Short mmCIF file of C-alpha atoms in Angstrom, two decimals:
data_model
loop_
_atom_site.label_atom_id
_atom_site.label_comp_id
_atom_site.label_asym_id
_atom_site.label_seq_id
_atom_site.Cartn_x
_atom_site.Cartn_y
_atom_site.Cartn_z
CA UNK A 1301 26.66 -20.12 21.61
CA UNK A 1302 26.47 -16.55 21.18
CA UNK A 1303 23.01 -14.45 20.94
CA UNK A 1304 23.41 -13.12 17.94
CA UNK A 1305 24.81 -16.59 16.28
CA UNK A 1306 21.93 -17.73 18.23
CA UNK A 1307 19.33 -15.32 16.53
CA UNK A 1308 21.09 -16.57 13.16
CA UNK A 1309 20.54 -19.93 13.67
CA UNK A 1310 16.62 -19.66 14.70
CA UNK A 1311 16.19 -17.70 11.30
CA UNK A 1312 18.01 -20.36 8.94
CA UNK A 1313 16.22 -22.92 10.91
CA UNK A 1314 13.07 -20.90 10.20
CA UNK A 1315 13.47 -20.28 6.47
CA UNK A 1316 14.59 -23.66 5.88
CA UNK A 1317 10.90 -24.86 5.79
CA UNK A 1318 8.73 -24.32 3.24
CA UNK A 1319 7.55 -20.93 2.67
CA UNK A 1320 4.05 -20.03 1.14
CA UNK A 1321 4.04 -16.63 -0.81
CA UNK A 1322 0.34 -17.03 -0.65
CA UNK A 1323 -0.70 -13.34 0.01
CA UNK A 1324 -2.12 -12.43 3.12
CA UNK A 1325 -3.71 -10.07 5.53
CA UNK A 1326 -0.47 -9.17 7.55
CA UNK A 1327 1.06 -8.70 4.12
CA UNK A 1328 -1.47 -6.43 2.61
CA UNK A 1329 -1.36 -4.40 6.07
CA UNK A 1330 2.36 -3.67 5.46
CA UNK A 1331 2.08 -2.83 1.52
CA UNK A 1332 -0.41 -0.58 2.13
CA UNK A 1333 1.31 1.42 4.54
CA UNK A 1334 4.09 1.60 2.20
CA UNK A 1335 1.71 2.43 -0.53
CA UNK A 1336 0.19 5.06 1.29
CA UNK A 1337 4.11 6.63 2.83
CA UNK A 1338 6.24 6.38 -0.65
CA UNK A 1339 3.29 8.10 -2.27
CA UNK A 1340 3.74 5.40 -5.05
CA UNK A 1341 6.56 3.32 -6.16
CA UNK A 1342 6.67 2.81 -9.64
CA UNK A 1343 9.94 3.32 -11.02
CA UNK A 1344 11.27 3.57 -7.89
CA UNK A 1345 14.50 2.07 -5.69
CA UNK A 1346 13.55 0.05 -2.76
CA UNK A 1347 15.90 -1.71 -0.23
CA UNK A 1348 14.34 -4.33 1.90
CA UNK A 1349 17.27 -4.69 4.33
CA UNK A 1350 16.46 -7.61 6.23
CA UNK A 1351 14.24 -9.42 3.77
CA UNK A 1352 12.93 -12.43 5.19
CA UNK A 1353 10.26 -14.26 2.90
CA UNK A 1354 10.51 -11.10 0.10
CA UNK A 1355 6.65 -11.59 -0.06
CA UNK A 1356 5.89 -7.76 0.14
CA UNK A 1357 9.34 -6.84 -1.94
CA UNK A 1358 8.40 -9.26 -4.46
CA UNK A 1359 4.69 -7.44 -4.77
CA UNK A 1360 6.56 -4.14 -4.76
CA UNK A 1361 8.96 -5.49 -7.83
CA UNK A 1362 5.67 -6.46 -9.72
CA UNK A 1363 4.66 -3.25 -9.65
CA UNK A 1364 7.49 -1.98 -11.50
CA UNK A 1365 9.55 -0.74 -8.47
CA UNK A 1366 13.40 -1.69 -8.44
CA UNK A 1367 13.89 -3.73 -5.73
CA UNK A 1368 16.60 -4.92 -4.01
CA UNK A 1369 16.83 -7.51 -1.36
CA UNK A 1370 19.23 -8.01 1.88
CA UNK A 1371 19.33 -11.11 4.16
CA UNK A 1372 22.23 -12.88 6.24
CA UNK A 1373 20.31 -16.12 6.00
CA UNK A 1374 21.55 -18.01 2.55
CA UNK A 1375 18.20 -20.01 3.13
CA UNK A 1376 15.65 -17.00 3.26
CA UNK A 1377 17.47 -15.61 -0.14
CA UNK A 1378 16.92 -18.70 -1.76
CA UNK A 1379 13.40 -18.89 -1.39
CA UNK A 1380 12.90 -15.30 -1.94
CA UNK A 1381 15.04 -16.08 -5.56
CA UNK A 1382 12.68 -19.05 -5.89
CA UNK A 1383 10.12 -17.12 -5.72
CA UNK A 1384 10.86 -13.84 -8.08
CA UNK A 1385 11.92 -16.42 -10.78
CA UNK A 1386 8.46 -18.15 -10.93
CA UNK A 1387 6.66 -14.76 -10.91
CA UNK A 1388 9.29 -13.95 -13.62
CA UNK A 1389 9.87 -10.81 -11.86
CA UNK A 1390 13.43 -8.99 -11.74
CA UNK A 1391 15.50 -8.67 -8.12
CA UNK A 1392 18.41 -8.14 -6.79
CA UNK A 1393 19.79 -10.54 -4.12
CA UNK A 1394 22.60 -9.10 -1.86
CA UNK A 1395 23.60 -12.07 1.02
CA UNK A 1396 24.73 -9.74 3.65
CA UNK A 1397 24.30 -8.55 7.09
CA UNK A 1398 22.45 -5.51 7.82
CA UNK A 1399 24.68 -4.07 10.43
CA UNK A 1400 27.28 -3.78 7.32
CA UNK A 1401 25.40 -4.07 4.10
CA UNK A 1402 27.94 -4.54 0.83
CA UNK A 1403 26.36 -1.65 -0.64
CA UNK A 1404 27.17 1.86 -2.14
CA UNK A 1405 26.23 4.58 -0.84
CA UNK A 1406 23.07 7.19 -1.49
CA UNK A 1407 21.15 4.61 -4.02
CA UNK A 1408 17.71 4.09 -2.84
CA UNK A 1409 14.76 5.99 -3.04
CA UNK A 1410 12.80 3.98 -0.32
CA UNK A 1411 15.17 1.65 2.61
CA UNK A 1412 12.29 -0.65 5.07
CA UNK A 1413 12.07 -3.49 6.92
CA UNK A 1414 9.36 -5.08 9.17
CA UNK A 1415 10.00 -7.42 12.04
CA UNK A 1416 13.67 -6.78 12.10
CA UNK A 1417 14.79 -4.36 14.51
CA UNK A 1418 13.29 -5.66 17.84
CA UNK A 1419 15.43 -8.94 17.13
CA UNK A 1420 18.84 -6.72 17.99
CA UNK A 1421 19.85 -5.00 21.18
CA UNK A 1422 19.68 -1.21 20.62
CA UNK A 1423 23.05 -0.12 20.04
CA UNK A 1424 22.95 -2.69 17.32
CA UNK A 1425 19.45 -0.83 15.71
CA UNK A 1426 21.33 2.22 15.59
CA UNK A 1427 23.68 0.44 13.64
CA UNK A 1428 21.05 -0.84 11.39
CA UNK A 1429 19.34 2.56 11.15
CA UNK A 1430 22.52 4.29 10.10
CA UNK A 1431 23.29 2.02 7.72
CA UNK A 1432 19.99 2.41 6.24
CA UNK A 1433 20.71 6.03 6.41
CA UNK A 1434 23.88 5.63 4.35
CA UNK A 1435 22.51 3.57 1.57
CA UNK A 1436 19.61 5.96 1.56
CA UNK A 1437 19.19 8.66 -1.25
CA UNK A 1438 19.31 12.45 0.13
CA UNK A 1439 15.49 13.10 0.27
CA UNK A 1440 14.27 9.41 0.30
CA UNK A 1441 12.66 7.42 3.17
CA UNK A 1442 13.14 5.33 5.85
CA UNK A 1443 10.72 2.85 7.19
CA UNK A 1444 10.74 0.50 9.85
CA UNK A 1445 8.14 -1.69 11.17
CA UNK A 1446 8.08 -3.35 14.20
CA UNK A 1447 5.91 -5.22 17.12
CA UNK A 1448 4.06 -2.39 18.87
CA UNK A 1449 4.69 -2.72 23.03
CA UNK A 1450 1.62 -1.29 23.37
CA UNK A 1451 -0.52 -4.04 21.46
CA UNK A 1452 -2.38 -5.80 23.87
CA UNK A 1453 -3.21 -8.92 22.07
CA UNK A 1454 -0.56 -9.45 20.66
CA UNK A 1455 2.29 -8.79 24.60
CA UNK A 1456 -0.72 -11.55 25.65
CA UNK A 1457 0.16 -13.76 22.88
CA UNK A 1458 3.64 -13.23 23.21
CA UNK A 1459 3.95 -13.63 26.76
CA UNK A 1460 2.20 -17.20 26.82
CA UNK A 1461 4.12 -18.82 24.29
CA UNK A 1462 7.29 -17.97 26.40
CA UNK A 1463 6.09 -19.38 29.23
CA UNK A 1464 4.76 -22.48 27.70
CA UNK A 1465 8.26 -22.61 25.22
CA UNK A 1466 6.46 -22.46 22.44
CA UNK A 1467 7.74 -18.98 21.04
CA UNK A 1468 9.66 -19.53 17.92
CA UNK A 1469 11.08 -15.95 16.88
CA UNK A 1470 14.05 -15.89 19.32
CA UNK A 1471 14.84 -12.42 21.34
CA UNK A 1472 12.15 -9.76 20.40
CA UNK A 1473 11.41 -6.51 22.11
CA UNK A 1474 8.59 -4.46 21.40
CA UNK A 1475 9.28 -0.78 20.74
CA UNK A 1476 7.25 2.51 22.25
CA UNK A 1477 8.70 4.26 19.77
CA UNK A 1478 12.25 4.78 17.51
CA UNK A 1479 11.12 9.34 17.67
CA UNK A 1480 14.61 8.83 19.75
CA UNK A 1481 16.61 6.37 17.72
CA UNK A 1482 15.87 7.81 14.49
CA UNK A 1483 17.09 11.34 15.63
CA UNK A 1484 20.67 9.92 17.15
CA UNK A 1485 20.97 8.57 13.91
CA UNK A 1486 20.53 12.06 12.20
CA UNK A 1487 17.36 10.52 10.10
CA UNK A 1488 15.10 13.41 10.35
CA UNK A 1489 11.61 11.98 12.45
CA UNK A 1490 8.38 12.61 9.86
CA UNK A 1491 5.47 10.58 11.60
CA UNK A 1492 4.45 7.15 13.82
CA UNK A 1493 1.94 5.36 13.71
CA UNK A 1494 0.30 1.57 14.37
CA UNK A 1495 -1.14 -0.69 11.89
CA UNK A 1496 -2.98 -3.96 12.12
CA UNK A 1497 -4.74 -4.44 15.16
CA UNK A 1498 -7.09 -7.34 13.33
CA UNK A 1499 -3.89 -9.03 12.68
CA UNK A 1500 -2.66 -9.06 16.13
CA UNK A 1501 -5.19 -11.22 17.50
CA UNK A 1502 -3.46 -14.37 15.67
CA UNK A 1503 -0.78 -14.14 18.69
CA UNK A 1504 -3.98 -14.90 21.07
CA UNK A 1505 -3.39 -18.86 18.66
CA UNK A 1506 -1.17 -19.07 21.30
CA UNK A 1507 -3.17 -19.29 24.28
CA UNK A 1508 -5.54 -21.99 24.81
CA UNK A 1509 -8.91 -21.89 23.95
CA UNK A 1510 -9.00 -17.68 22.60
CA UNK A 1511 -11.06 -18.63 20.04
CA UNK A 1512 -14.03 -17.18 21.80
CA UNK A 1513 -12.12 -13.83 22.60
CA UNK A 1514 -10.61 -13.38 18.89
CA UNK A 1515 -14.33 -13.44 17.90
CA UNK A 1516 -15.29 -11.16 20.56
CA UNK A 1517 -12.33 -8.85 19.54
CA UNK A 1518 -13.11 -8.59 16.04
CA UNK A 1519 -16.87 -8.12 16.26
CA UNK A 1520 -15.94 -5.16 18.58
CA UNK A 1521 -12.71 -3.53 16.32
CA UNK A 1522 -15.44 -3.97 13.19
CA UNK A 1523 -18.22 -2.01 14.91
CA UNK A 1524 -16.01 0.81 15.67
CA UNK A 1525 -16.07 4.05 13.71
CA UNK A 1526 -12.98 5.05 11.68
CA UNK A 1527 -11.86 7.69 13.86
CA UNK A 1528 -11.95 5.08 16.74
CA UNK A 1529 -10.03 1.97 14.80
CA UNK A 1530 -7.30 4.36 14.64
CA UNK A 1531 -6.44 5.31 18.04
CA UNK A 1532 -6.72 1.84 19.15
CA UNK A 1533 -2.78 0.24 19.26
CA UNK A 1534 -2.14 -2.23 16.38
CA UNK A 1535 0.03 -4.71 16.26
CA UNK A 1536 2.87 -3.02 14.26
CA UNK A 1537 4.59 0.51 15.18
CA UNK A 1538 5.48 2.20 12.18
CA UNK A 1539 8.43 4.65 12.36
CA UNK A 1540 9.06 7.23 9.07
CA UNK A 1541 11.88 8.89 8.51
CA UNK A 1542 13.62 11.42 5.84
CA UNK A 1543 17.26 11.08 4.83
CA UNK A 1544 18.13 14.75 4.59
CA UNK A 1545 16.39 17.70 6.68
CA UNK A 1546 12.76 18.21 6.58
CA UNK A 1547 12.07 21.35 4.67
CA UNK A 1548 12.51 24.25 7.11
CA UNK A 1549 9.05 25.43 6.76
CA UNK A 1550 7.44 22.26 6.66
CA UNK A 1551 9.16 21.31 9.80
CA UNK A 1552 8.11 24.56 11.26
CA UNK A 1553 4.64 23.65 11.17
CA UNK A 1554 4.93 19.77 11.79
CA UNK A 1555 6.23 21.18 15.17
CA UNK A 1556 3.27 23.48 16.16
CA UNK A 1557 1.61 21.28 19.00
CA UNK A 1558 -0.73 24.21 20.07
CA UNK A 1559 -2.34 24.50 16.01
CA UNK A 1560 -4.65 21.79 16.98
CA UNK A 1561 -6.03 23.63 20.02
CA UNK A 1562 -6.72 26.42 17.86
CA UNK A 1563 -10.13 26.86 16.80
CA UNK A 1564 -11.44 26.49 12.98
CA UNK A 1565 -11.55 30.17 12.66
CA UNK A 1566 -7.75 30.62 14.11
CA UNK A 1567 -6.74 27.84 11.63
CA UNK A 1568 -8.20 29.35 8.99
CA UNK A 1569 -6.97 32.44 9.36
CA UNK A 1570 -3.31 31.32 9.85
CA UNK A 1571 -3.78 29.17 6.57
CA UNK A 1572 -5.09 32.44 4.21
CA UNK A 1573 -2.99 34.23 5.67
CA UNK A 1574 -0.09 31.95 4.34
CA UNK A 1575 -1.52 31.76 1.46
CA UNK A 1576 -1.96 35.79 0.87
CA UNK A 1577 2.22 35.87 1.76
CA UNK A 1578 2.54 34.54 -1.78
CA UNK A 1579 -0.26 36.31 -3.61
CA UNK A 1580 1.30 40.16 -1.97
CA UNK A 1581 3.83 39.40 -5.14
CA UNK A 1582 1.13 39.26 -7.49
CA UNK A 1583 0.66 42.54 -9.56
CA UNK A 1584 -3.36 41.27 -9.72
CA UNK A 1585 -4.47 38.84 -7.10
CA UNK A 1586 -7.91 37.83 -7.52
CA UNK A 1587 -7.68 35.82 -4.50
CA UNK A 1588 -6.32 39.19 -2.23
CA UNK A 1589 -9.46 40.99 -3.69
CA UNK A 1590 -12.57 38.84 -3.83
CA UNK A 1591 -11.81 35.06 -2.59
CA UNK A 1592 -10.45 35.03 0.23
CA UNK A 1593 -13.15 36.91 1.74
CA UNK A 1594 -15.71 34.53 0.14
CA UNK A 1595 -14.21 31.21 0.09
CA UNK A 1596 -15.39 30.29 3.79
CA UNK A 1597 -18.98 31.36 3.14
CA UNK A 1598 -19.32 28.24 1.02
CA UNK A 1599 -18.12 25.54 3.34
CA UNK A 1600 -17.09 26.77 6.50
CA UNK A 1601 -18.56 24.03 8.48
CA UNK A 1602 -16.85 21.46 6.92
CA UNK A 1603 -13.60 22.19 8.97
CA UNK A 1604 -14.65 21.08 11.86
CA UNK A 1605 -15.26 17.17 10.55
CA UNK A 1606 -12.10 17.90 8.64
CA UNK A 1607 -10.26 18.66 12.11
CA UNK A 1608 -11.84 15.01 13.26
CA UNK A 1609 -10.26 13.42 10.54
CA UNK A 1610 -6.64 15.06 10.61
CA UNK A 1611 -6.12 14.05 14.10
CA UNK A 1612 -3.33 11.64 12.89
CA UNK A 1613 -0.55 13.29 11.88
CA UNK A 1614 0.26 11.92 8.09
CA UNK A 1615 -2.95 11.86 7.06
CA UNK A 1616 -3.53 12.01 3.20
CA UNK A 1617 -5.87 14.68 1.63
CA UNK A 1618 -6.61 14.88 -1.93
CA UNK A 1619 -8.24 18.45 -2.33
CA UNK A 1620 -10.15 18.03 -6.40
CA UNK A 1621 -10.51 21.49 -7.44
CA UNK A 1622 -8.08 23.30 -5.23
CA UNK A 1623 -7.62 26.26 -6.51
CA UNK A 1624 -5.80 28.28 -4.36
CA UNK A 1625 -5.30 25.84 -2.09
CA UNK A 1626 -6.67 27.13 1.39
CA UNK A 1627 -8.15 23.73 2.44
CA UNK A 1628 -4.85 22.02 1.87
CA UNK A 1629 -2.59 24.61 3.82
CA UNK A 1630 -4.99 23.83 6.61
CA UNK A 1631 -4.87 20.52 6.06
CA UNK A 1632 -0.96 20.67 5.93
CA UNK A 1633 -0.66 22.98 9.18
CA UNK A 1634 -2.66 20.06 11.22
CA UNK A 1635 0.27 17.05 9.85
CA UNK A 1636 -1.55 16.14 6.82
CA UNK A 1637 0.25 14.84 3.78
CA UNK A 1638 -1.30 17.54 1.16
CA UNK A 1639 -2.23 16.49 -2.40
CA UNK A 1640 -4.24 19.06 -4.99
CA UNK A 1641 -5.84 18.88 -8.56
CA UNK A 1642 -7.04 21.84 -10.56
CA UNK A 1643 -8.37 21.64 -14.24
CA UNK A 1644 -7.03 25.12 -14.22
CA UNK A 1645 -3.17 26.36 -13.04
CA UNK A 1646 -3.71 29.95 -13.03
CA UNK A 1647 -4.74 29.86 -9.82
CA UNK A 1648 -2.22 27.97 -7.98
CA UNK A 1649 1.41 28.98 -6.39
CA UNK A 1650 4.31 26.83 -7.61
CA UNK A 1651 6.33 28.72 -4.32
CA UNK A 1652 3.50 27.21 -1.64
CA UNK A 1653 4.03 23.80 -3.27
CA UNK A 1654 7.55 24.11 -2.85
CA UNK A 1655 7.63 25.44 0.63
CA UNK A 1656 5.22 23.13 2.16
CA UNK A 1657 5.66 20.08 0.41
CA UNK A 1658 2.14 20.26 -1.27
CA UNK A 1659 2.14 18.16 -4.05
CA UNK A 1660 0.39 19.55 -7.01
CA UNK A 1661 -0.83 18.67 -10.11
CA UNK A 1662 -3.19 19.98 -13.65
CA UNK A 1663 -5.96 17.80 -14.47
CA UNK A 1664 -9.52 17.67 -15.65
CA UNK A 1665 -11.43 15.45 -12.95
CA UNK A 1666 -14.20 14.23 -15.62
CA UNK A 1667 -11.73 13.51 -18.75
CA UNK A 1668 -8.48 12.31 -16.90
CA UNK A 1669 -7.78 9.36 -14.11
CA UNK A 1670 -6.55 10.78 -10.93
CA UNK A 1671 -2.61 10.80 -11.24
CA UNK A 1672 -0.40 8.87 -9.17
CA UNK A 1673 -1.42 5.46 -7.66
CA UNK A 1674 -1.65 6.82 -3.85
CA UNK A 1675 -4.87 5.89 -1.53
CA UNK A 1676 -6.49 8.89 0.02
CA UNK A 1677 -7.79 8.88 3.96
CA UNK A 1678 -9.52 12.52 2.73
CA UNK A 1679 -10.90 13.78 -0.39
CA UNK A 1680 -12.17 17.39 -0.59
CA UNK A 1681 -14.47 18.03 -3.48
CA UNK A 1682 -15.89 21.49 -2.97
CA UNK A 1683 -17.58 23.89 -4.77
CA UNK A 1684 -16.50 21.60 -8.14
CA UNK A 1685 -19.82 19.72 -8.64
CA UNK A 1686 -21.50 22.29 -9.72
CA UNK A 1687 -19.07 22.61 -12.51
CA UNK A 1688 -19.33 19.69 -14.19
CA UNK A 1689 -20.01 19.54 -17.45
CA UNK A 1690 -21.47 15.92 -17.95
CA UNK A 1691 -22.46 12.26 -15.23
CA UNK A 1692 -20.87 13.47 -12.24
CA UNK A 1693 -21.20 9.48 -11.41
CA UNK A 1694 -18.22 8.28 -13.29
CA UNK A 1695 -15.97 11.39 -11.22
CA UNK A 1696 -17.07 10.20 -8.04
CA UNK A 1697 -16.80 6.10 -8.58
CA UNK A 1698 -12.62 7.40 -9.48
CA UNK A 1699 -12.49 9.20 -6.18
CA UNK A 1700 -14.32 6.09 -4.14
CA UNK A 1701 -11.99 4.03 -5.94
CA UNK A 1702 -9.09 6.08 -4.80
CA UNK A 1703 -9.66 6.54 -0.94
CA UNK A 1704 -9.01 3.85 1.52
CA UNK A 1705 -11.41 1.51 3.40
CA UNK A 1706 -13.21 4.08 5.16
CA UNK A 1707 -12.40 6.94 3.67
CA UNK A 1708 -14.08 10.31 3.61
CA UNK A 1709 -15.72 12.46 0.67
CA UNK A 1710 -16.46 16.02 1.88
CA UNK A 1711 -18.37 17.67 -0.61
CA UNK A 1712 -19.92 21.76 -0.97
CA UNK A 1713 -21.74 22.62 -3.67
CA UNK A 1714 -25.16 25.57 -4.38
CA UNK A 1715 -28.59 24.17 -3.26
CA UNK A 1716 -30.60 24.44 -6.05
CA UNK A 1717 -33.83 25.18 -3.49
CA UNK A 1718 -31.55 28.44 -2.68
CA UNK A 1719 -29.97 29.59 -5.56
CA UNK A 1720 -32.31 28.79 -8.62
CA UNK A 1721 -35.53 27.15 -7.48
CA UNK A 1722 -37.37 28.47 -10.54
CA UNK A 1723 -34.38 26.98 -13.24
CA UNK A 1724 -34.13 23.95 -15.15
CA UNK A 1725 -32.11 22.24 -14.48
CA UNK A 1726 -31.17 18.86 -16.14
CA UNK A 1727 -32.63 15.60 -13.58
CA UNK A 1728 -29.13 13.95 -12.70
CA UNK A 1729 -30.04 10.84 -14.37
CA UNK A 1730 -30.29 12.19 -17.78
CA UNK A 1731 -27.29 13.90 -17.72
CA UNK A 1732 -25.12 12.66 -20.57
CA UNK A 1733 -21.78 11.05 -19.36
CA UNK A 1734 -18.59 12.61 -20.87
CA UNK A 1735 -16.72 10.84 -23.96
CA UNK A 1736 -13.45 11.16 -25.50
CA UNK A 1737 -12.67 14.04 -27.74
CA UNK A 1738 -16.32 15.86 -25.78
CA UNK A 1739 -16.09 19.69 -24.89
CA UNK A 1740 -15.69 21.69 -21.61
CA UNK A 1741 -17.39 25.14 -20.76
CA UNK A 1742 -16.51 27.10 -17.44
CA UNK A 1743 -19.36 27.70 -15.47
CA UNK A 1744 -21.57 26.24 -13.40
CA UNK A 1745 -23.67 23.98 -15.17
CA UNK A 1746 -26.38 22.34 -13.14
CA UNK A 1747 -26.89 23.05 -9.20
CA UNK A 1748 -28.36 19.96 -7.11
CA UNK A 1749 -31.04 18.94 -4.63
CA UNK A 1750 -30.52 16.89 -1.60
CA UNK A 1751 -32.58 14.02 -3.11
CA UNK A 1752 -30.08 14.53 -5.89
CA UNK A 1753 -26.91 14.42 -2.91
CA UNK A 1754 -28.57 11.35 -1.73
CA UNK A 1755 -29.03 9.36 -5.07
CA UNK A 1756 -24.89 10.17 -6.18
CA UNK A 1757 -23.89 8.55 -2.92
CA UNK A 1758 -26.08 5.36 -3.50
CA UNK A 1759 -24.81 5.62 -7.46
CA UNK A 1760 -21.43 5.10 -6.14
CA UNK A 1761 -21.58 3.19 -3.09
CA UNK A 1762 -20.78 5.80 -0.65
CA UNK A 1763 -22.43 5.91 2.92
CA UNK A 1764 -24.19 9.94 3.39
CA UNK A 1765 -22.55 10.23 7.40
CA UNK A 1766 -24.46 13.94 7.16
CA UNK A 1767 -25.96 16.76 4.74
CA UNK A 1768 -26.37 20.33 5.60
CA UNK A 1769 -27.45 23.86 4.75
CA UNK A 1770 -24.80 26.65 5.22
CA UNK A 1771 -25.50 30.29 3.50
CA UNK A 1772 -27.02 28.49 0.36
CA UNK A 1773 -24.52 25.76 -0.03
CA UNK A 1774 -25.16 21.62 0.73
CA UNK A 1775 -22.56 20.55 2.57
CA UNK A 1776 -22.21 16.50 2.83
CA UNK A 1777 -19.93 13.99 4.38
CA UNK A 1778 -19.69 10.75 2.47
CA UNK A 1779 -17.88 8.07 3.98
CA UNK A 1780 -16.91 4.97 1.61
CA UNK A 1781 -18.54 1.80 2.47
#
């Protein structure tokens, strides 16, 4: 028998059992790194090409994406149909193989698959890739997921349920990376990454008696700060790609390997001065004459634990009261994936948006939900709360609710001990909380203690990582518990 009819036969043999659609951790590992890459995906077009199960697709079509489903095994359609009929949700079931897909061209906004590719030899995943490529919309993504050959627990896993025979998944190579593949393709290379370390250690099920180690290994992964979980190899590689080229600037800077080694200071610099490019067209730029010499005096030191948490490239930053938009153009020249809100528009440049692929958008923090369904690994918040007109408590419970497991609050705002010890000021917890159809003033409406720093972060079940004084100004790091 051939390999590949081989390969075919282990899946139909493998989907002709029953399947549970009961949702689990693997599953919630992938659809949030979908979430978190297609920036939301309501309304959307997604291809699943090499479908399997249709667990995560079938998630993704609840959520009012339009999904569409590919598979050369008759047996894993049918339960995937089975299953979008019970959850009376709408799909579209295409019996084909992925090498060839009987599809048109350009028609989906988002093409994926996880735990496909390292089943084929590798001309036969450029095959795959270009034909995700071709069914692809200009602009839309590409993402593949597969085992990462640098996972430890899971190669260990692996490698003793070959030797023992009891490895049921056929031919599967682990990839280093598809930087490479994706580029002979022509898919233009955007990030890569690993995911689910936690879920990795089900391979060690394989080896007798783990049981001991799996605790051992997840006692050790929990204990471990953020910054540390990520740099330690999960058990997927996750390869992102653009149909199209990347935005000339925007690749420009993606490609800057010696930005990181600059300092804060040389960052910062670069960024405003980016920023002032745009403002130079202005006949009146309040930001060439007073802010940009000022804005760093507020929260200066906050760039440095903003440069620990951008060492991923990819990472998401939600900047709430942007304004200008210096701390996301830093944010953006480091890799980050730039998001900003602003009550007020005046102040931001529809060109920098463009140009960097900084996605921007109006709204009033205390009366409005924070657009868009995306999870945030960052969320700036500085120099707002002073500013806000009613309960800052509600604001921050939307942000906590809105970054991931983890996630980091950085927050500047005036000490009241510096800037109006004498004033009073209303105690936080009488502050009245804001109602529909309520009034807005602009100014600054109440400046806060640390006590006061301390009690918001235990009002909203953040964890205060550190609080300090810079030229007046609190500056605090909450991390979400």
């Amino acid at each position: 028998m051939l390999q590949d009819e081989q390969q075919k036969l282990i899946w139909d043999q493998l989907w002709s059992r029953e399947v549970s659609y009961h949702w689990d951790s693997l599953s919630q590992t992938i659809y949030d790194k979908i979430m978190e890459v297609s920036g939301g995906i309501q309304g959307k077009r997604i291809l699943e090409a090499g479908s399997g199960t249709g667990k995560i697709s079938l998630r993704l079509a609840a959520e009012h994406a339009e999904v569409t489903l590919v598979d050369y095994s008759e047996n894993a359609l049918f339960n995937s149909r089975s299953a979008f009929y019970k959850a009376k949700v709408p799909g579209t079931f295409v019996h084909s193989d992925i090498r060839e897909m009987q599809l048109p061209d350009q028609q989906f906004d988002i093409t994926w698959n996880a735990g496909v590719l390292e089943h084929f030899e590798e001309d036969e995943q450029i095959t795959i890739l270009r034909e995700m490529m071709r069914v692809t919309k200009p602009g839309g993504t590409i993402i593949v997921l597969t085992p990462f050959a640098e996972c430890l627990p899971y190669r260990a896993g692996k490698e003793a349920a070959e030797q023992l025979g009891t490895w049921m998944y056929g031919m599967e190579r682990p990839a280093f990376t598809f930087k490479d593949s994706f580029e002979r393709c022509g898919i233009s290379f955007i990030e890569e990454s690993s995911i689910g370390f936690l879920d990795s250690l089900d391979f060690l099920d394989f080896i007798r008696d783990s049981q001991t180690v799996k605790h051992w290994l997840t006692m050790w992964y929990h204990g471990l700060p953020e910054q540390e979980k990520r740099n330690v190899p999960g058990y997927l590689l996750v390869s992102v790609g653009m149909v199209g080229p990347l935005p000339e600037t925007a690749e420009n800077q993606w490609n800057q390997p010696l930005y990181h080694k600059q300092s804060p200071e040389e960052k910062l610099s670069r960024a405003q001065a980016i920023i002032s490019s745009y403002h130079v067209k202005r006949n009146e730029s309040h930001y060439l004459s007073v802010y940009k010499n000022e804005e760093a005096s507020y929260w200066f030191p906050l760039l440095e634990t903003l440069d620990s948490l951008l060492v991923n490239r990819g990472t998401k930053v939600l900047d709430i009261g942007a304004a200008y938009g210096t701390l996301l153009m830093y944010s953006v020249l480091s890799g980050a994936q730039a998001y900003g809100l602003d009550r007020i528009a005046d102040y931001w440049s529809i060109e920098l948006e463009q140009d960097y692929g900084i996605r921007w958008s109006q709204c009033n923090i205390e009366a409005e939900d924070i657009p868009g369904n995306e999870r945030y690994d960052v969320a700036l918040f500085t120099e707002v709360l002073e500013h806000m007109n009613y309960n800052p408590i509600p604001v921050l419970r939307k942000i906590h609710e809105r970054l991931m497991p983890g996630g980091s609050l950085l927050i500047s705002t005036p000490w009241k001990r510096h800037f109006a010890p004498a004033h009073s000021d209303p105690d936080l917890l009488h502050m009245p909380y804001y109602r529909t159809g309520d009034g807005f003033i602009d100014a600054e409406m109440k400046y806060y203690t640390i006590d006061e720093l301390y009690v918001l972060s235990e009002a909203t079940d953040f964890h205060v990582k550190s609080l300090e004084v810079f030229n007046g100004h609190l500056l605090a790091w909450f991390l979400k518990k």
